[in-house]
Structures are given as structure tokens and as C-alpha cells.
Amino acid sequence: MKRTVFLFIILWSGFSHLGVSAQKIEDSKAQEKAAFILEKKEIEALKAKELIEVLNQIPGVSADNYGVRIQGSSEKEVMVIMDNRPLSNPSTGYVTLVGIPASNIERIEIIKGAGAAAYGNNTSGGVILITTVGAQKGVQGSIEISYGTYGTQLYRGTLNHGREKDAFSLILYYERSRPSPPYNKSDEGSLRFNLNRQIEKDRALALSGHYYGGKFDLAGPTYAPTPNAESEGSDWSSAILFSCKDFTSNTYYNGWHDDYKDSDIPLRSEFTSHVMGQDVKTGVKIPSLKDTVIGLNGEHHYITSNNFGDCRENQGHLAVTSGIHWLGMDWGLGLRTSYYSAFDWGFNPEFSLSCPKKNYTLTLNINRSHNTPSARERFYEGTFHKANPDLDMEKATNLSLGLAATCKEISANLTFFYRKITDGIIYAKRGDYYQYINEANMVRKGMDMGFAAPLGKYLKIDLTYQYLIAENEDTDKTIPFAPRHKVKGSLIANLDDFTVVLRGDYSGKYFEDRLNERQLDACFVADLRLSYQWKSLDMYLEVKNLFDNQYEKKIGYPAWYRRVFLGCVYAF
């Protein structure tokens, strides 16, 4: 309770003496120019329905309902921030992206393999900055309804209301499916909101939050079904953000709860985690330097588990980032020092360089980062998953070199990356169960590339490729769930009010265990969507896994067969 009061004293004192502003503090121009950026027009050109679908078209990025991976990283190594509010849940390492429509996204910035100095730990994979569409004056919104195979139903509504000094946005989402084993029955729903108040010209206050709840009947692997296993979970977050000129403050709270039951063993694993934090940044004027920012952050974690009891942990961070324009290039420097009550101290320096030219930009980034094991990795248990409370913190050294070029409507980019991780955390099969463990020394290295171009008047093609070598240097074994080759592509046809989108995803073979004894085959999956726009009504037919390929993501866990959906979206 004392910690909570202390956080709000900081918030109130900042509000009383400094006021608030909607102005964004830039952490580093060099870092910003090193990012892969999609603006609203480019997002619309992808003809994607969901935010997840947009992210999956970016070179080196893979996303699903509960996380994002960059250049072979785990979900926990990628920080996702929406409208200055972290979406990544420190308790789980996951980020709940389910239900966010692409139409609500204004801008996406992807900083690959960097960001530890400015954005904190768990960023060795990178940082994703998402800006949603600002509310216009009046009321806008949409209603979506969709039905599909396996008893799938989807309902979603969005609402945006803007006035001269106020803006409000809301997203409601619900989806259910009723398949037979080996697939899981599910009910999922989420609510997201943003409330913004412009108090004066340079003062504004923002309140945002989300709640997600889901219930799943877990079928288990095909070789050992679990007909009576079920999981009921939820996660939630809220944040109060204000700033004044070059000062910002963010007070936030994240929570996660999961209740897992399997009456056949019997097993019950109930787990709850709370994270309370305060983040403050201020700009500082230093001669010859630009964009200098000093940041302070503190967090308190409270974890309860019926298997491991209660656990309280704290962490604090001090960060400085700065930049300078010299010799026609943007140079960025950063340093973050971190204290953890459960782990060793962290010391994360970062250097970035951007050389922008008329038709191309060359970037370089070198940094060190730390990835703390999430509470879920350490304390959560299931029928085929064992906890590991002794997990240690990862230490990562990252190097990346990138080139992005444009010529009229053609764009291409290429990034080489190298990531050395000490005490790396992997999810591996150990006998009859899975567990998160520390491997001594891991290396992830490779490259990703992307190409986009129009094919005549009505067609557009997008292609991405990732080559990844992920190895344990002590054993020369390949890291589990790390395919060497990944290829993704889209072919989009616009014919007046008709749109045809064909997407393909190829993943090479990979191992699911640390000894490389269990290998999954390569697979290719194609999705097709046909849509017709009539006034304010968008009607669509969507087919996922178009060719009905049968494959497994983990041994004993088959991926979805072909699924067909019919839906419509009404915009007002």
C-alpha cells in the first residue's frame, strides 16, 4: 500500500508543478531513423484486417495473438508500446494483441535488436512502437460480425469520439470456437480504451487501459489427450500518462491471472501476478548535444502461486540517451543502469548510427541488454509444463547493420544481425514435459530482407525472407523452435470495389528439443481473402490454410486444418 501511495504522490506532484503536454519526447534521432516505419497509407495498402496481420508482413517479424518475435527472438525479448503505454506484460512476457483492428493503427515503428537504453530490459529482440488513429471531431466507429467453421463466431466494435480538447476511443472484441479434439475450445474477449484531455496548449492528460479474459478446454497432445484439462485466464493493464514540454510521467499497473485444472492427475495451478510501476523522463539541454533524455523507472512485482507461495520483487532503472548530428550522420548514445532484487545489477550501453541519403539509409547499432525471466516462466505449471523458479537473467550483446532503399513505388531493405546471449532462456522438451531453462551460451545470427513493388496498375507484391542460425555454442546443437529459413509473401489485387489478398508463409524444419532428437517438418500455409466494398459496408470471405496442409507446430499439437470465415464490417 505504501508503494502505491508513493507512486501517486509522484504523479500528483508532477501534475501540480509541471502540468502535462501531449508533446512526444524523442529518445534519439539516430534510433528513430534506424527503425522500420509504416505510416497509415502503407498500412492501408497491406489490406490487413488485424494488427497481427500487419506485423507479419514486416521483414524479420512474426506475430500471433499473444506475442511478437523479431529475428528469431522469443516473445519476452520484444517490447510492444502503444500510444506510450507498454502492452508487454512483465508478469508473462506476453503481449495480448488479439482483437486490435488494422484500421485503428496510424503508425508502426520497429526497432530491431535495440532499445535497451531507452526502453528497458527485455528488448534484445527489439521494440515496437504503435500509434493509434486519433479521434476526429464527432463520432466514428465500426461493427464487425463473422462466422466460420469449427463453430467460430467473432464480434467486434470500435468507437471514436472527439471534441475540441477531448478524445475517446474504445475497442470491444469477442470470439469463440467449438472444435473437436485435438483442437482447443475457446472463449475470448477484450476491452481497450483511451481517454485524452488537452488541458492547455502544452498540457494534456491521458488515461488508457485494457482487459482480456479467456477460457479454454485444453485437448492436450494427440499422444496423451487431456479431456478434462481447462484453463481460465485474464490479463489487464492501466496507465496514466502526462507531460509538459520536455517532461513526461507514466504511472502504470499490469496484472495477470491463470487458473489451470486437470482433474485426471489431479492438478491445479493457480497463479496471479501484479506489477506496479512509475516511469519519468525529462529532456535536458547540453551544449553540442541534441535530444538528451534522462529517465527514471521503478517497479514492484507481487506474485502469488498455490505451488510456490508468495513472492515480492523490486527493480529500478536510470537511463540517459542522447544524440548528435555530425559529418552528415545521426549518432546516438545511451546508457541504462538497472537494479533487481532477484538478480544481479544490469549495465546496458548502446550506440547507434544512421546515415540518411536521398534514396537510402544505412544504419548501425551496437548494444548490450538484459532479459529477466518472467514470473510465468519461473512459477507456472501445467499438465505438460514444469515451473523453474531458479531461472536466471539473460545477458545479450547485439549488433545489427541495415540498409533501406526506395525508388518511386519500389522499396527494399536488408538487415544483418548478430546476437550473443549468455544464460539464454529456451523452451525445451525434457522427457515427458516442457520447461524453460537457461542454456550457457547461445548465438542468433543471420539476415532478413524485404521487397515491395507494384505489378502493373492493379497488383502489388510484398516479399520477406529471414535466414537464421540459432545455436548453443557449448553443445553445437540448434536452439529449439528456430527454423533456419522463413519466407512470407503477399499478392494484393485491387479491382475497383473488389480486393483479393493472397498470403503465403513458409517455415523451414526445426527441432523442438535441446538435444535435437525431435524434428518437425517444413511447412507452407496460404491464406486467401476476398472482399467487396459497398458504400460503408465491407463484406469478406476468408480462407485460412487454403490448401489444407496438415502439420504440427509442436509434436502432438496439430495446427488448424482449413478454416472458412464469412463476415462484414460496417463503418459509421
Coordinates of C-alpha atoms in Angstrom, one line a residue:
M1 CA 0.0 0.0 0.0
K2 CA 2.9 2.4 0.9
R3 CA 4.4 1.8 -2.5
T4 CA 1.1 2.6 -4.3
V5 CA 0.7 5.8 -2.4
F6 CA 4.3 6.8 -3.2
L7 CA 3.7 6.3 -6.9
F8 CA 0.7 8.5 -6.9
I9 CA 2.5 11.2 -4.8
I10 CA 5.0 11.4 -7.7
L11 CA 2.2 11.6 -10.2
W12 CA 0.3 14.3 -8.3
S13 CA 3.4 16.4 -7.6
G14 CA 4.4 16.3 -11.2
F15 CA 0.9 17.3 -12.3
S16 CA 0.7 20.1 -9.8
H17 CA 4.0 21.7 -10.6
L18 CA 4.7 20.8 -14.2
G19 CA 1.4 20.3 -15.8
V20 CA 1.0 18.0 -18.9
S21 CA 1.6 18.1 -22.6
A22 CA 0.9 15.7 -25.5
Q23 CA 4.3 16.5 -27.0
K24 CA 6.5 13.4 -27.6
I25 CA 10.0 13.3 -26.2
E26 CA 12.3 11.8 -28.8
D27 CA 14.9 9.4 -27.3
S28 CA 17.3 9.5 -30.2
K29 CA 17.0 10.7 -33.8
A30 CA 19.6 8.1 -34.8
Q31 CA 17.5 5.4 -33.2
E32 CA 14.3 6.7 -34.8
K33 CA 15.8 6.8 -38.3
A34 CA 17.1 3.2 -37.8
A35 CA 13.6 2.0 -37.3
F36 CA 11.5 0.2 -39.9
I37 CA 8.4 2.6 -40.2
L38 CA 5.0 2.0 -41.6
E39 CA 2.7 5.0 -42.0
K40 CA -1.1 5.0 -42.3
K41 CA -1.0 4.9 -46.1
E42 CA 1.4 2.0 -46.1
I43 CA -0.7 0.1 -43.5
E44 CA -3.8 0.5 -45.6
A45 CA -2.0 -0.7 -48.7
L46 CA -1.4 -4.1 -47.0
K47 CA -5.1 -4.7 -46.9
A48 CA -4.9 -6.3 -43.5
K49 CA -7.8 -6.9 -41.1
E50 CA -5.8 -7.2 -37.9
L51 CA -2.7 -5.6 -36.3
I52 CA -1.2 -9.1 -36.2
E53 CA -1.5 -9.4 -39.9
V54 CA 0.3 -6.1 -40.5
L55 CA 3.2 -7.1 -38.2
N56 CA 3.6 -10.4 -40.0
Q57 CA 4.3 -8.6 -43.3
I58 CA 7.4 -6.8 -41.8
P59 CA 10.8 -8.5 -42.5
G60 CA 12.1 -10.5 -39.6
V61 CA 8.9 -10.2 -37.6
S62 CA 6.5 -13.0 -36.6
A63 CA 3.4 -12.3 -34.5
D64 CA 0.4 -14.1 -33.1
N65 CA -2.4 -13.4 -30.6
Y66 CA 0.0 -13.3 -27.6
G67 CA 3.4 -12.1 -28.7
V68 CA 5.8 -10.8 -31.3
R69 CA 9.2 -12.3 -32.2
I70 CA 11.9 -10.4 -34.1
Q71 CA 14.8 -12.2 -35.9
G72 CA 14.4 -15.4 -34.0
S73 CA 13.9 -13.9 -30.5
S74 CA 11.3 -15.1 -28.0
E75 CA 8.2 -13.1 -27.3
K76 CA 9.6 -11.9 -24.0
E77 CA 12.5 -10.2 -25.7
V78 CA 10.3 -7.8 -27.6
M79 CA 8.8 -4.7 -26.0
V80 CA 5.5 -3.5 -27.5
I81 CA 4.3 0.0 -26.7
M82 CA 1.0 1.5 -27.9
D83 CA 0.4 5.2 -27.5
N84 CA 3.3 5.5 -25.0
R85 CA 1.8 2.7 -22.9
P86 CA 3.7 -0.7 -22.6
L87 CA 1.4 -3.5 -23.8
S88 CA 4.0 -6.2 -22.9
N89 CA 3.1 -7.8 -19.6
P90 CA 6.1 -8.1 -17.3
S91 CA 4.4 -11.0 -15.5
T92 CA 4.1 -13.3 -18.5
G93 CA 6.4 -11.9 -21.2
Y94 CA 3.4 -11.9 -23.5
V95 CA 1.5 -9.1 -25.2
T96 CA -2.1 -9.6 -25.9
L97 CA -2.7 -8.3 -29.5
V98 CA -5.9 -10.2 -30.2
G99 CA -8.8 -8.1 -31.4
I100 CA -6.9 -4.9 -32.5
P101 CA -8.1 -4.0 -36.0
A102 CA -5.6 -2.6 -38.5
S103 CA -7.9 0.3 -39.3
N104 CA -7.2 1.7 -35.8
I105 CA -3.4 2.0 -36.4
E106 CA -1.8 5.2 -37.6
R107 CA 1.9 4.4 -37.4
I108 CA 4.2 1.5 -36.6
E109 CA 7.9 1.7 -35.8
I110 CA 10.1 -1.4 -35.5
I111 CA 13.5 -1.0 -33.8
K112 CA 15.2 -4.4 -34.4
G113 CA 17.7 -5.8 -31.8
A114 CA 17.9 -2.5 -29.9
G115 CA 16.2 -0.2 -27.5
A116 CA 17.5 -1.3 -24.1
A117 CA 18.9 2.1 -23.1
A118 CA 15.7 4.0 -23.9
Y119 CA 13.0 1.4 -23.2
G120 CA 14.4 -1.0 -20.6
N121 CA 15.1 -4.7 -20.2
N122 CA 13.6 -7.4 -22.3
T123 CA 14.4 -5.6 -25.5
S124 CA 17.2 -7.7 -27.0
G125 CA 14.8 -8.7 -29.8
G126 CA 13.7 -5.1 -30.3
V127 CA 11.0 -2.5 -29.7
I128 CA 7.7 -2.0 -31.5
L129 CA 6.1 1.5 -31.2
I130 CA 2.4 1.7 -32.2
T131 CA 0.4 4.9 -32.6
T132 CA -3.4 4.6 -33.0
V133 CA -5.6 6.8 -35.0
G134 CA -6.5 10.0 -33.2
A135 CA -10.2 10.7 -32.8
Q136 CA -11.6 13.3 -35.2
K137 CA -14.4 15.7 -34.2
G138 CA -17.7 13.9 -34.0
V139 CA -18.4 10.1 -33.7
Q140 CA -16.8 7.4 -35.8
G141 CA -16.7 3.7 -35.4
S142 CA -17.3 0.2 -36.8
I143 CA -19.2 -3.0 -36.2
E144 CA -17.9 -6.4 -37.4
I145 CA -19.6 -9.8 -37.4
S146 CA -18.0 -13.0 -38.6
Y147 CA -19.0 -16.7 -38.6
G148 CA -16.8 -19.6 -39.6
T149 CA -16.0 -23.3 -39.5
Y150 CA -15.4 -25.1 -36.2
G151 CA -18.3 -23.1 -34.7
T152 CA -16.2 -19.9 -34.8
Q153 CA -18.0 -16.6 -34.1
L154 CA -16.4 -13.2 -33.9
Y155 CA -17.9 -9.8 -32.8
R156 CA -16.0 -6.6 -32.7
G157 CA -17.0 -2.9 -32.2
T158 CA -14.9 0.3 -32.3
L159 CA -15.9 3.8 -31.2
N160 CA -14.0 7.1 -31.5
H161 CA -15.4 10.3 -30.2
G162 CA -13.5 13.6 -30.5
R163 CA -14.2 17.2 -29.4
E164 CA -12.0 20.3 -29.3
K165 CA -10.0 19.2 -26.3
D166 CA -11.1 15.7 -25.6
A167 CA -10.8 12.3 -27.4
F168 CA -12.1 8.9 -26.5
S169 CA -11.6 5.5 -28.2
L170 CA -13.0 2.1 -27.4
I171 CA -12.5 -1.4 -28.9
L172 CA -14.7 -4.3 -27.8
Y173 CA -13.9 -7.9 -29.0
Y174 CA -15.3 -11.3 -28.5
E175 CA -14.5 -14.6 -30.3
R176 CA -15.5 -18.2 -29.6
S177 CA -14.8 -21.6 -31.3
R178 CA -16.1 -25.1 -30.7
P179 CA -13.8 -27.5 -32.5
S180 CA -13.4 -31.2 -31.6
P181 CA -10.1 -32.5 -30.3
P182 CA -7.2 -32.2 -31.0
Y183 CA -8.1 -28.5 -31.0
N184 CA -9.0 -26.4 -28.0
K185 CA -12.5 -25.0 -27.4
S186 CA -12.2 -21.3 -26.5
D187 CA -14.0 -18.2 -25.4
E188 CA -12.0 -14.9 -25.6
G189 CA -12.9 -11.3 -25.1
S190 CA -11.2 -8.0 -24.6
L191 CA -11.8 -4.3 -24.0
R192 CA -9.4 -1.5 -24.7
F193 CA -9.9 2.2 -24.2
N194 CA -8.1 5.6 -24.4
L195 CA -9.2 8.9 -22.9
N196 CA -7.2 12.0 -23.7
R197 CA -7.7 15.5 -22.3
Q198 CA -5.9 18.6 -23.7
I199 CA -5.8 20.9 -20.8
E200 CA -3.9 23.7 -22.3
K201 CA -1.7 24.2 -25.4
D202 CA 1.2 22.3 -23.9
R203 CA -0.7 20.3 -21.3
A204 CA -2.6 17.1 -21.7
L205 CA -3.6 14.0 -19.7
A206 CA -4.2 10.5 -21.0
L207 CA -5.8 7.5 -19.3
S208 CA -5.7 4.1 -21.0
G209 CA -6.3 0.5 -20.2
H210 CA -7.3 -2.9 -21.3
Y211 CA -8.8 -6.1 -20.0
Y212 CA -8.6 -9.6 -21.6
G213 CA -10.3 -12.8 -20.5
G214 CA -10.2 -16.2 -21.9
K215 CA -11.4 -19.7 -21.1
F216 CA -10.1 -22.8 -22.9
D217 CA -10.8 -26.5 -22.8
L218 CA -7.4 -28.0 -23.5
A219 CA -7.3 -31.1 -25.6
G220 CA -3.6 -31.9 -25.0
P221 CA -1.2 -33.6 -27.3
T222 CA -2.5 -36.4 -29.6
Y223 CA -0.3 -38.9 -27.9
A224 CA -1.6 -38.1 -24.4
P225 CA -5.0 -36.4 -24.6
T226 CA -6.3 -34.3 -21.6
P227 CA -10.1 -34.4 -21.9
N228 CA -10.6 -32.8 -18.5
A229 CA -7.9 -30.1 -18.6
E230 CA -9.1 -26.5 -18.7
S231 CA -7.5 -23.1 -18.3
E232 CA -9.2 -19.8 -17.4
G233 CA -7.1 -16.7 -17.5
S234 CA -7.1 -12.9 -17.7
D235 CA -4.7 -10.0 -18.0
W236 CA -5.3 -6.3 -17.5
S237 CA -3.4 -3.0 -17.5
S238 CA -4.0 0.7 -16.9
A239 CA -1.8 3.7 -17.3
I240 CA -2.0 7.5 -16.6
L241 CA 0.3 9.5 -18.8
F242 CA 1.0 13.2 -18.7
S243 CA 3.8 15.5 -19.8
C244 CA 4.8 19.2 -20.0
K245 CA 7.1 20.3 -22.8
D246 CA 10.1 18.0 -22.3
F247 CA 8.8 16.2 -19.2
T248 CA 6.6 13.0 -19.2
S249 CA 5.4 10.7 -16.5
N250 CA 3.7 7.4 -16.8
T251 CA 2.1 5.5 -13.9
Y252 CA 1.1 2.0 -14.8
Y253 CA -0.3 -1.2 -13.4
N254 CA -0.3 -4.7 -15.1
G255 CA -1.9 -7.9 -13.8
W256 CA -2.2 -11.5 -14.9
H257 CA -4.2 -14.5 -13.6
D258 CA -4.4 -18.1 -14.7
D259 CA -6.3 -21.0 -13.2
Y260 CA -5.3 -24.3 -14.7
K261 CA -7.1 -27.6 -13.8
D262 CA -6.7 -31.2 -14.8
S263 CA -8.9 -33.5 -12.7
D264 CA -7.4 -36.7 -14.2
I265 CA -4.0 -36.2 -12.5
P266 CA -5.3 -34.3 -10.3
L267 CA -3.5 -30.9 -10.8
R268 CA -4.5 -27.4 -10.1
S269 CA -2.1 -24.5 -10.7
E270 CA -3.4 -21.0 -9.8
F271 CA -1.2 -18.1 -10.4
T272 CA -1.6 -14.3 -10.1
S273 CA 0.9 -11.5 -10.7
H274 CA 0.7 -7.8 -10.2
V275 CA 3.2 -5.2 -11.5
M276 CA 3.1 -1.5 -10.3
G277 CA 5.5 1.0 -11.9
Q278 CA 6.4 4.6 -12.4
D279 CA 8.3 6.0 -15.3
V280 CA 9.6 9.6 -15.6
K281 CA 11.5 11.2 -18.5
T282 CA 12.8 14.7 -19.0
G283 CA 14.7 16.4 -21.7
V284 CA 18.0 18.1 -20.8
K285 CA 19.8 20.8 -22.8
I286 CA 23.5 20.0 -23.2
P287 CA 25.8 22.1 -25.4
S288 CA 26.6 20.4 -28.7
L289 CA 24.2 17.5 -28.0
K290 CA 20.6 17.1 -29.1
D291 CA 17.6 15.1 -27.9
T292 CA 19.2 14.3 -24.5
V293 CA 16.7 12.5 -22.3
I294 CA 17.1 11.3 -18.7
G295 CA 14.7 8.6 -17.4
L296 CA 13.9 7.0 -14.1
N297 CA 11.8 3.9 -13.7
G298 CA 10.8 1.8 -10.7
E299 CA 8.6 -1.4 -10.5
H300 CA 7.2 -3.6 -7.7
H301 CA 6.2 -7.2 -8.6
Y302 CA 3.9 -9.2 -6.4
I303 CA 3.4 -12.9 -7.3
T304 CA 1.1 -15.5 -5.7
S305 CA 1.1 -19.1 -6.6
N306 CA -0.5 -22.1 -5.0
N307 CA 2.6 -24.2 -5.8
F308 CA 5.3 -21.7 -4.7
G309 CA 3.6 -19.3 -2.3
D310 CA 4.1 -15.5 -2.5
C311 CA 7.0 -13.6 -3.9
R312 CA 7.8 -9.8 -3.9
E313 CA 10.5 -8.3 -6.0
N314 CA 11.6 -4.8 -6.9
Q315 CA 13.6 -3.2 -9.7
G316 CA 14.8 0.3 -10.5
H317 CA 16.4 1.9 -13.6
L318 CA 18.3 5.0 -14.5
A319 CA 18.8 5.8 -18.2
V320 CA 20.4 8.5 -20.3
T321 CA 20.1 8.8 -24.1
S322 CA 21.5 11.5 -26.4
G323 CA 22.3 12.2 -30.0
I324 CA 24.3 14.4 -32.2
H325 CA 24.3 15.3 -35.9
W326 CA 27.9 15.2 -37.2
L327 CA 29.6 14.6 -40.6
G328 CA 26.1 14.3 -42.2
M329 CA 25.1 11.4 -39.9
D330 CA 23.0 11.0 -36.8
W331 CA 24.9 9.5 -33.8
G332 CA 23.1 8.1 -30.8
L333 CA 24.4 7.1 -27.4
G334 CA 22.6 5.6 -24.5
L335 CA 23.2 4.0 -21.1
R336 CA 20.9 2.3 -18.7
T337 CA 21.8 1.0 -15.2
S338 CA 19.4 -1.4 -13.6
Y339 CA 18.9 -2.8 -10.1
Y340 CA 17.0 -6.1 -9.5
S341 CA 16.2 -7.5 -6.1
A342 CA 16.1 -11.0 -7.6
F343 CA 19.0 -10.8 -10.0
D344 CA 22.4 -9.1 -10.5
W345 CA 22.7 -5.5 -11.5
G346 CA 22.4 -4.7 -15.2
F347 CA 24.6 -2.3 -17.1
N348 CA 23.4 -1.6 -20.7
P349 CA 25.3 0.7 -23.1
E350 CA 24.0 1.4 -26.6
F351 CA 25.5 3.1 -29.7
S352 CA 23.6 3.8 -32.9
L353 CA 24.5 5.5 -36.2
S354 CA 22.3 6.5 -39.1
C355 CA 23.4 7.8 -42.4
P356 CA 20.4 9.1 -44.3
K357 CA 20.7 9.8 -48.0
K358 CA 18.1 10.8 -50.7
N359 CA 17.0 7.3 -51.7
Y360 CA 18.6 5.1 -49.0
T361 CA 19.5 4.9 -45.3
L362 CA 22.4 3.0 -43.8
T363 CA 22.2 2.1 -40.0
L364 CA 24.4 0.5 -37.4
N365 CA 23.5 -0.4 -33.8
I366 CA 25.6 -2.0 -31.1
N367 CA 24.2 -2.6 -27.6
R368 CA 24.0 -4.7 -24.5
S369 CA 20.7 -5.7 -22.9
H370 CA 19.3 -7.9 -20.2
N371 CA 16.2 -10.1 -20.3
T372 CA 14.7 -11.0 -17.0
P373 CA 12.7 -14.3 -16.8
S374 CA 9.0 -13.7 -16.4
A375 CA 7.0 -14.8 -13.5
R376 CA 5.2 -17.2 -15.7
E377 CA 8.4 -18.9 -16.9
R378 CA 9.5 -19.3 -13.3
F379 CA 6.4 -20.3 -11.4
Y380 CA 3.6 -21.5 -13.8
E381 CA 2.8 -25.3 -14.1
G382 CA 0.6 -27.3 -16.3
T383 CA 0.0 -31.0 -17.2
F384 CA 3.0 -31.0 -19.6
H385 CA 4.8 -27.9 -18.3
K386 CA 7.0 -27.7 -15.2
A387 CA 8.0 -24.5 -13.4
N388 CA 11.6 -23.4 -12.9
P389 CA 11.9 -20.9 -10.1
D390 CA 15.7 -20.9 -10.4
L391 CA 15.8 -19.3 -13.8
D392 CA 18.5 -16.6 -14.1
M393 CA 18.6 -13.4 -16.2
E394 CA 19.8 -13.4 -19.8
K395 CA 22.7 -11.1 -20.9
A396 CA 22.7 -10.2 -24.6
T397 CA 25.1 -8.4 -26.8
N398 CA 23.5 -7.2 -30.1
L399 CA 24.9 -6.0 -33.3
S400 CA 22.9 -5.1 -36.4
L401 CA 23.7 -3.4 -39.8
G402 CA 20.8 -2.3 -42.0
L403 CA 20.2 -0.8 -45.4
A404 CA 16.8 0.6 -46.6
A405 CA 16.2 1.9 -50.1
T406 CA 13.3 3.3 -52.1
C407 CA 12.9 4.2 -55.8
K408 CA 9.5 5.6 -56.7
E409 CA 7.0 2.9 -55.6
I410 CA 9.6 0.2 -55.1
S411 CA 11.1 -0.4 -51.6
A412 CA 13.7 -2.8 -50.4
N413 CA 15.6 -3.4 -47.1
L414 CA 18.3 -5.7 -45.8
T415 CA 19.5 -6.2 -42.2
F416 CA 22.3 -8.4 -40.9
F417 CA 22.2 -9.2 -37.2
Y418 CA 24.3 -11.0 -34.6
R419 CA 23.2 -11.7 -31.0
K420 CA 25.3 -13.4 -28.3
I421 CA 23.3 -14.4 -25.3
T422 CA 24.7 -15.7 -22.0
D423 CA 22.4 -17.8 -19.8
G424 CA 19.9 -17.8 -22.6
I425 CA 16.4 -18.9 -21.8
I426 CA 14.8 -21.5 -24.1
Y427 CA 11.6 -23.5 -24.0
A428 CA 12.5 -27.1 -24.5
K429 CA 11.1 -30.6 -24.1
R430 CA 12.7 -32.5 -21.3
G431 CA 11.4 -36.1 -21.2
D432 CA 7.6 -36.0 -21.0
Y433 CA 7.2 -32.3 -20.2
Y434 CA 8.3 -28.9 -21.4
Q435 CA 10.3 -26.4 -19.3
Y436 CA 12.0 -23.0 -19.5
I437 CA 15.7 -23.5 -18.9
N438 CA 19.0 -21.5 -19.0
E439 CA 21.5 -22.5 -21.7
A440 CA 25.1 -21.5 -21.2
N441 CA 25.9 -19.6 -24.4
M442 CA 23.6 -19.0 -27.3
V443 CA 24.1 -17.3 -30.6
R444 CA 21.5 -16.0 -33.1
K445 CA 22.9 -14.6 -36.3
G446 CA 21.6 -14.1 -39.8
M447 CA 19.8 -11.7 -42.0
D448 CA 16.3 -10.6 -43.1
M449 CA 15.2 -8.8 -46.2
G450 CA 12.1 -7.3 -47.7
F451 CA 10.9 -6.2 -51.1
A452 CA 7.7 -4.5 -52.2
A453 CA 6.6 -3.3 -55.6
P454 CA 3.6 -2.7 -57.8
L455 CA 2.9 -5.2 -60.6
G456 CA 1.1 -3.0 -63.1
K457 CA -2.0 -0.9 -62.2
Y458 CA -3.9 -3.4 -60.1
L459 CA -1.4 -5.7 -58.4
K460 CA 1.2 -5.3 -55.6
I461 CA 3.7 -7.8 -54.3
D462 CA 5.4 -8.0 -50.9
L463 CA 8.1 -10.5 -50.1
T464 CA 10.2 -11.1 -46.9
Y465 CA 12.9 -13.6 -46.1
Q466 CA 14.7 -14.5 -42.9
Y467 CA 17.8 -16.6 -42.6
L468 CA 18.6 -17.6 -39.0
I469 CA 21.4 -19.6 -37.3
A470 CA 20.5 -20.2 -33.7
E471 CA 22.9 -22.4 -31.8
N472 CA 24.1 -23.5 -28.4
E473 CA 27.8 -22.8 -28.6
D474 CA 28.6 -25.3 -25.8
T475 CA 26.9 -28.2 -27.5
D476 CA 26.8 -27.1 -31.2
K477 CA 23.1 -28.0 -31.1
T478 CA 20.4 -25.9 -32.7
I479 CA 18.2 -23.9 -30.4
P480 CA 14.6 -25.3 -30.3
F481 CA 11.8 -23.7 -32.4
A482 CA 14.3 -21.8 -34.6
P483 CA 13.8 -22.6 -38.3
R484 CA 16.7 -21.6 -40.5
H485 CA 14.5 -20.3 -43.3
K486 CA 11.3 -18.3 -43.2
V487 CA 9.7 -16.8 -46.3
K488 CA 6.5 -14.7 -46.3
G489 CA 4.7 -13.1 -49.3
S490 CA 1.6 -11.3 -50.3
L491 CA -0.1 -10.7 -53.6
I492 CA -2.8 -8.0 -53.5
A493 CA -5.2 -7.2 -56.3
N494 CA -7.4 -4.1 -56.2
L495 CA -10.2 -4.0 -58.8
D496 CA -12.4 -1.1 -58.0
D497 CA -14.6 -2.2 -55.1
F498 CA -13.2 -5.7 -55.1
T499 CA -10.0 -6.7 -53.3
V500 CA -8.2 -10.1 -53.4
V501 CA -5.4 -10.8 -50.9
L502 CA -3.3 -14.0 -51.1
R503 CA -0.7 -14.5 -48.4
G504 CA 1.8 -17.3 -48.0
D505 CA 4.1 -18.4 -45.2
Y506 CA 6.9 -20.9 -45.4
S507 CA 8.8 -22.1 -42.4
G508 CA 11.7 -24.5 -42.6
K509 CA 12.2 -27.6 -40.4
Y510 CA 13.2 -27.1 -36.8
F511 CA 13.8 -29.0 -33.6
E512 CA 11.6 -28.9 -30.5
D513 CA 14.2 -30.2 -28.0
R514 CA 17.6 -29.1 -26.9
L515 CA 19.3 -32.4 -27.9
N516 CA 17.9 -32.1 -31.5
E517 CA 16.3 -35.6 -31.4
R518 CA 12.7 -34.4 -32.3
Q519 CA 12.4 -32.6 -35.5
L520 CA 9.3 -31.0 -37.1
D521 CA 9.0 -30.8 -40.9
A522 CA 9.0 -27.7 -43.0
C523 CA 5.5 -26.4 -43.9
F524 CA 3.8 -23.9 -46.2
V525 CA 0.5 -22.2 -45.3
A526 CA -1.5 -19.9 -47.6
D527 CA -4.5 -17.7 -46.7
L528 CA -7.0 -16.1 -49.1
R529 CA -9.4 -13.2 -48.5
L530 CA -11.9 -11.8 -51.0
S531 CA -13.7 -8.6 -50.0
Y532 CA -16.2 -6.3 -51.6
Q533 CA -16.8 -2.7 -50.5
W534 CA -20.4 -1.4 -50.9
K535 CA -20.8 2.1 -49.5
S536 CA -20.0 1.8 -45.8
L537 CA -20.2 -2.0 -45.8
D538 CA -17.2 -4.2 -46.3
M539 CA -18.1 -7.9 -46.9
Y540 CA -15.5 -10.6 -47.0
L541 CA -14.8 -14.3 -47.4
E542 CA -11.6 -15.6 -45.8
V543 CA -10.0 -19.0 -46.1
K544 CA -7.1 -19.8 -43.8
N545 CA -4.8 -22.7 -44.6
L546 CA -6.2 -22.6 -48.2
F547 CA -4.5 -25.9 -49.3
D548 CA -5.5 -27.7 -46.1
N549 CA -1.9 -28.6 -45.3
Q550 CA -1.5 -30.8 -42.2
Y551 CA 1.4 -30.1 -40.0
E552 CA 2.4 -29.7 -36.3
K553 CA 3.9 -26.7 -34.5
K554 CA 4.9 -28.9 -31.6
I555 CA 4.9 -32.7 -31.7
G556 CA 1.4 -33.9 -30.9
Y557 CA -0.1 -30.5 -31.4
P558 CA -1.5 -30.2 -35.0
A559 CA -2.1 -26.8 -36.5
W560 CA -5.5 -25.9 -37.7
Y561 CA -6.8 -27.5 -40.9
R562 CA -8.6 -25.4 -43.5
R563 CA -11.0 -22.8 -42.0
V564 CA -13.5 -20.7 -43.8
F565 CA -15.0 -17.4 -42.5
L566 CA -17.7 -15.1 -43.8
G567 CA -18.1 -11.7 -42.3
C568 CA -18.9 -8.0 -42.8
V569 CA -17.7 -4.7 -41.3
Y570 CA -20.0 -1.6 -41.2
A571 CA -18.2 1.7 -40.7
F572 CA -20.1 4.8 -39.5

